[in-house]
Coordinates of C-alpha atoms and ligand atoms in Angstrom, one line a residue:
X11 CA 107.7 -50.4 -50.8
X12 CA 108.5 -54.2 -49.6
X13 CA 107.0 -56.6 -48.7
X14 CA 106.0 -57.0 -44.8
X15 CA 105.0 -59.6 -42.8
X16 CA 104.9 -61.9 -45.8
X17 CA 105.2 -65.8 -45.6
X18 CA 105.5 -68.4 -48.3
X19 CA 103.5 -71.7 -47.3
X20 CA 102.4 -74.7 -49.2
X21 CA 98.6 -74.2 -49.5
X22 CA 96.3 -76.5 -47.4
X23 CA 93.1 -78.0 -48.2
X24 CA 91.7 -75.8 -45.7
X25 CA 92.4 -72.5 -47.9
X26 CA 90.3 -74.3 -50.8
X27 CA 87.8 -71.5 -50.3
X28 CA 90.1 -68.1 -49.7
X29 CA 92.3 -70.0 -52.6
X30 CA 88.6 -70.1 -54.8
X31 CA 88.3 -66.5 -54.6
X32 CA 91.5 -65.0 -55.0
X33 CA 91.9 -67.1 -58.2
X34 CA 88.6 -65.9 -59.4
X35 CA 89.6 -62.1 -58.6
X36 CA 93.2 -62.5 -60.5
X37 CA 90.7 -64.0 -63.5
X38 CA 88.5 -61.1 -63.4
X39 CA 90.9 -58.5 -62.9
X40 CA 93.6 -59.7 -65.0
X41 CA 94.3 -59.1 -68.5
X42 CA 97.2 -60.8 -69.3
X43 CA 96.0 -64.6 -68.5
X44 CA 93.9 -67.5 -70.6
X45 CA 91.5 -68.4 -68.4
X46 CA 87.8 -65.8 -68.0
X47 CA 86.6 -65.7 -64.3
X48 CA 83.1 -66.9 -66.0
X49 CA 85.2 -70.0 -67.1
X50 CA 86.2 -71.1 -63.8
X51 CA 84.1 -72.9 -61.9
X52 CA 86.1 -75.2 -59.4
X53 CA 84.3 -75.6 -56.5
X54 CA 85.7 -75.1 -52.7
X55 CA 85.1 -79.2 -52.5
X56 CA 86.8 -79.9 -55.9
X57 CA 89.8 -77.8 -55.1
X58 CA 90.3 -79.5 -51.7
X59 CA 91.1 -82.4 -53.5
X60 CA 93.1 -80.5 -56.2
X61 CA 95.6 -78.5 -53.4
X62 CA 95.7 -82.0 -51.5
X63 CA 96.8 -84.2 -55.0
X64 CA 99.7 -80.9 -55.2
X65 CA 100.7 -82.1 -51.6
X66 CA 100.6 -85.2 -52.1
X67 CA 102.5 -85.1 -55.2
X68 CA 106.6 -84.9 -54.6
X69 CA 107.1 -83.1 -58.4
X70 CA 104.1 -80.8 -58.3
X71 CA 103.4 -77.9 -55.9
X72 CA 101.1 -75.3 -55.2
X73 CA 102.5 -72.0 -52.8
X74 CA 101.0 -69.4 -51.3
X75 CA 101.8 -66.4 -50.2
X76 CA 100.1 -65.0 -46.9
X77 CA 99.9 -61.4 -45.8
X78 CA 98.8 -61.2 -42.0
X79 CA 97.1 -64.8 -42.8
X80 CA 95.5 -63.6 -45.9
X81 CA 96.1 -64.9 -49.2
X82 CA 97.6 -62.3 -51.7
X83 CA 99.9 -64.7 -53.9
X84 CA 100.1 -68.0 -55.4
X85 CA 101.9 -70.0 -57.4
X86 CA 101.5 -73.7 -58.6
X87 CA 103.0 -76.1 -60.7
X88 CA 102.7 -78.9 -62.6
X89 CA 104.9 -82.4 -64.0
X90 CA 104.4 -84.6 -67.2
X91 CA 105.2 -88.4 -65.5
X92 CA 106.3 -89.7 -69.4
X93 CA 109.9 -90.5 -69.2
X94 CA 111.4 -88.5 -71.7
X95 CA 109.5 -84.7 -70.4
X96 CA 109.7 -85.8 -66.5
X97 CA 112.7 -83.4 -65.8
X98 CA 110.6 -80.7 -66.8
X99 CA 108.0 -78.7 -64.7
X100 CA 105.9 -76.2 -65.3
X101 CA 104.4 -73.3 -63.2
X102 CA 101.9 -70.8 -63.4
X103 CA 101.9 -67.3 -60.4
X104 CA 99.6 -64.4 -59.5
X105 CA 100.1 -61.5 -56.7
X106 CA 97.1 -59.4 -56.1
X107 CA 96.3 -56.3 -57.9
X108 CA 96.5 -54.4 -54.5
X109 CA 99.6 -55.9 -53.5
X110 CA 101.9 -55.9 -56.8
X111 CA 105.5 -54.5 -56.7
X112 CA 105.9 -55.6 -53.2
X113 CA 107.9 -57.8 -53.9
X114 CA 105.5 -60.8 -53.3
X115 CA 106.4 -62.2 -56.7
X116 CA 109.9 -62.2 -56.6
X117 CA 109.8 -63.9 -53.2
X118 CA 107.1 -67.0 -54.4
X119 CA 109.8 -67.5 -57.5
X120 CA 112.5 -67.9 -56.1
X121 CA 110.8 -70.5 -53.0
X122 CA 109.7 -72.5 -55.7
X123 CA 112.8 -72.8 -57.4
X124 CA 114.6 -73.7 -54.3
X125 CA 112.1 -76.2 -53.8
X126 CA 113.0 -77.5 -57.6
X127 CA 116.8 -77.0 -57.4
X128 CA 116.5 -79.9 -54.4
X129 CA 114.2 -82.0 -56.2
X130 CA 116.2 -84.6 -57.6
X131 CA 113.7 -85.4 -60.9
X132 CA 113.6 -81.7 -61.7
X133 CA 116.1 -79.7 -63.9
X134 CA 113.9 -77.5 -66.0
X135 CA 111.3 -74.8 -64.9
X136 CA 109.0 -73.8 -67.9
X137 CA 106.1 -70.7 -68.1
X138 CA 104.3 -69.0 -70.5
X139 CA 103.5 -65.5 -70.6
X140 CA 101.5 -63.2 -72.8
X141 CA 103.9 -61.7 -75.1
X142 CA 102.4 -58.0 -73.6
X143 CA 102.8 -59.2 -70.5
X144 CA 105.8 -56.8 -69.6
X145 CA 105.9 -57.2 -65.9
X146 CA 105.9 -60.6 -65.5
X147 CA 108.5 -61.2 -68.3
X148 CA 110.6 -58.3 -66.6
X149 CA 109.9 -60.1 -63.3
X150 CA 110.8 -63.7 -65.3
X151 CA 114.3 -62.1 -66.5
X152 CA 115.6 -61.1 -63.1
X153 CA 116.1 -64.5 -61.4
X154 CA 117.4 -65.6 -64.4
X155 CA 115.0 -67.5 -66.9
X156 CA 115.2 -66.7 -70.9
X157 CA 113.3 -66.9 -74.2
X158 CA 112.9 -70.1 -75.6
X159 CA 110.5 -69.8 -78.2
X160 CA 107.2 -67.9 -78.8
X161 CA 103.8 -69.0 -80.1
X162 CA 102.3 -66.7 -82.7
X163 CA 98.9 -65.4 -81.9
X164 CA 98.2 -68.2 -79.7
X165 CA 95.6 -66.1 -77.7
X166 CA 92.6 -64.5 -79.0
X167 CA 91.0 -62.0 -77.1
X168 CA 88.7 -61.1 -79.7
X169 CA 88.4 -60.7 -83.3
X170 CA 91.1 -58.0 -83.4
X171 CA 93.2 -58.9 -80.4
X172 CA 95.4 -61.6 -80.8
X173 CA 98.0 -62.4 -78.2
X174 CA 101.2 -64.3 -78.9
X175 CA 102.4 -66.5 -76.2
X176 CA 105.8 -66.9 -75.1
X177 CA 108.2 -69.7 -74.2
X178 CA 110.5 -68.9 -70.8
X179 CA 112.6 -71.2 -68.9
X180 CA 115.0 -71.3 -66.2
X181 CA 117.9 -74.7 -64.9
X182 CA 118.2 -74.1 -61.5
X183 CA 121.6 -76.4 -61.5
X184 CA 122.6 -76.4 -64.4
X185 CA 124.6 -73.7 -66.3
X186 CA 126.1 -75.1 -68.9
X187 CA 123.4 -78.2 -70.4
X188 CA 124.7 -79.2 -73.7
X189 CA 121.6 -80.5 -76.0
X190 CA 121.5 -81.7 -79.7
Ligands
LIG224 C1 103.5 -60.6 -62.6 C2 103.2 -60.6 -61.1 C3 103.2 -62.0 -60.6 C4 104.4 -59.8 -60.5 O1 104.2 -59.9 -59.0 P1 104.8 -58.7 -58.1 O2 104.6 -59.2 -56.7 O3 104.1 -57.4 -58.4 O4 106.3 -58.7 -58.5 P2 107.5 -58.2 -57.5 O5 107.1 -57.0 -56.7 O6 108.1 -59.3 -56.8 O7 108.5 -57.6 -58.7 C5 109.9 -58.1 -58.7 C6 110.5 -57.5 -59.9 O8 109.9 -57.9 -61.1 C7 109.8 -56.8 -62.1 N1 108.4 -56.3 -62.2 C8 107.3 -56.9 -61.6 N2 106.2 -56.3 -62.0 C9 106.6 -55.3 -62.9 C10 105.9 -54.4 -63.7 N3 104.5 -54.3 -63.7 N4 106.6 -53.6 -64.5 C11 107.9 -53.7 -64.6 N5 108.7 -54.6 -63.9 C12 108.0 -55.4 -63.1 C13 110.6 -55.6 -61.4 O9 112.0 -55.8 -61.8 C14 110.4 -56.0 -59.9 O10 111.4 -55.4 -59.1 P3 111.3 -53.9 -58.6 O11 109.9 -53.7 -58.0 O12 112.3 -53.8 -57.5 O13 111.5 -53.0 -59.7 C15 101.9 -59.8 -60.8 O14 102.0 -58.6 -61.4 C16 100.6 -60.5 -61.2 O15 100.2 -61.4 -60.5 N6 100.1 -60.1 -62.4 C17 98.8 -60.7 -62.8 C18 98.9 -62.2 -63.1 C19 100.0 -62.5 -64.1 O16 100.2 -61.8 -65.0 N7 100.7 -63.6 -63.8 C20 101.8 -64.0 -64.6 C21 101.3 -64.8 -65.7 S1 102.6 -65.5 -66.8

């Protein structure tokens, strides 16, 4: 089943709150991301400021996806200013649990890399990704990004879980960049 009555917005300070605890459930429910719920502690005040900073900012975003008004999706982004790294940005996304292969995900990627392909500083969209992390990577591959490189056991869940973390990355305008 798609997605219905979905929109794609940039976030407000005003959903500092909803935005609060919908990053808090994706922590807790999520098993494929760095960050416990028990370490995030950003409060509704804190993240008016941080959403506001992403508008404010022309090479940084942060979307959300809305579902009758509610948010179930977001995705954000952020830019190194140093010269020689400033083409590149980086995201991170989450759809919730209850609303995953609805094609929420799909949607959020490909506004934000519209929104980068007409940025005129941007040419390079990064991400990592758990290396287990199947969905997102098969979500990752369809609009078009590719392995770059991959981090062994970077991520350590516990003593006997280690995680390694992979390299993707995507030019929106470019198809043929030439690099030495
Ligand atoms: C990864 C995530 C963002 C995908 O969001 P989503 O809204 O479910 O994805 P979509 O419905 O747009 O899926 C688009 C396509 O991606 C692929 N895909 C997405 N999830 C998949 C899964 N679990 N298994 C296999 N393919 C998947 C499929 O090709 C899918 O197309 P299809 O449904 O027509 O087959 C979501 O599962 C999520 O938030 N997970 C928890 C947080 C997370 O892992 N974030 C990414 C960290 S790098």
């Amino acid at each position: 089943m798609k997605a219905a009555k979905i929109s794609i917005r940039d976030a407000k300070p005003a959903d500092a709150g909803e935005l609060n605890r919908f990053i808090r459930h994706i922590y807790g429910d999520s098993d494929h991301l760095v960050t416990k719920a028990s370490e995030f502690r950003t409060r509704p005040f804190r993240q008016r400021f941080w959403i506001a900073g992403k508008a404010s900012n022309p090479f940084e975003t942060c979307l959300v996806a809305t579902e009758d008004g509610k948010i179930v999706g977001m995705l954000d982004s952020w830019t190194d200013r140093r010269a020689r790294i400033k083409h590149v940005t980086t995201f991170a996304m989450s759809v919730h649990p209850d609303r995953e292969r609805r094609g929420i995900g799909i949607f959020l990627l490909n506004e934000f890399i519209k929104w980068v392909a007409e940025n005129p500083r941007l040419e390079k969209i990064e991400l990592h990704v758990h290396a287990d992390n199947t969905g997102a990577i098969a979500l990752y591959e369809k609009v078009g990004f590719t392995m770059e490189g991959m981090r062994k056991r970077a991520i350590k869940y516990d003593e006997n879980r280690f995680i390694d973390d992979i390299l993707m990355a995507y030019w929106p305008n470019s198809s043929n960049v030439e690099t030495q």
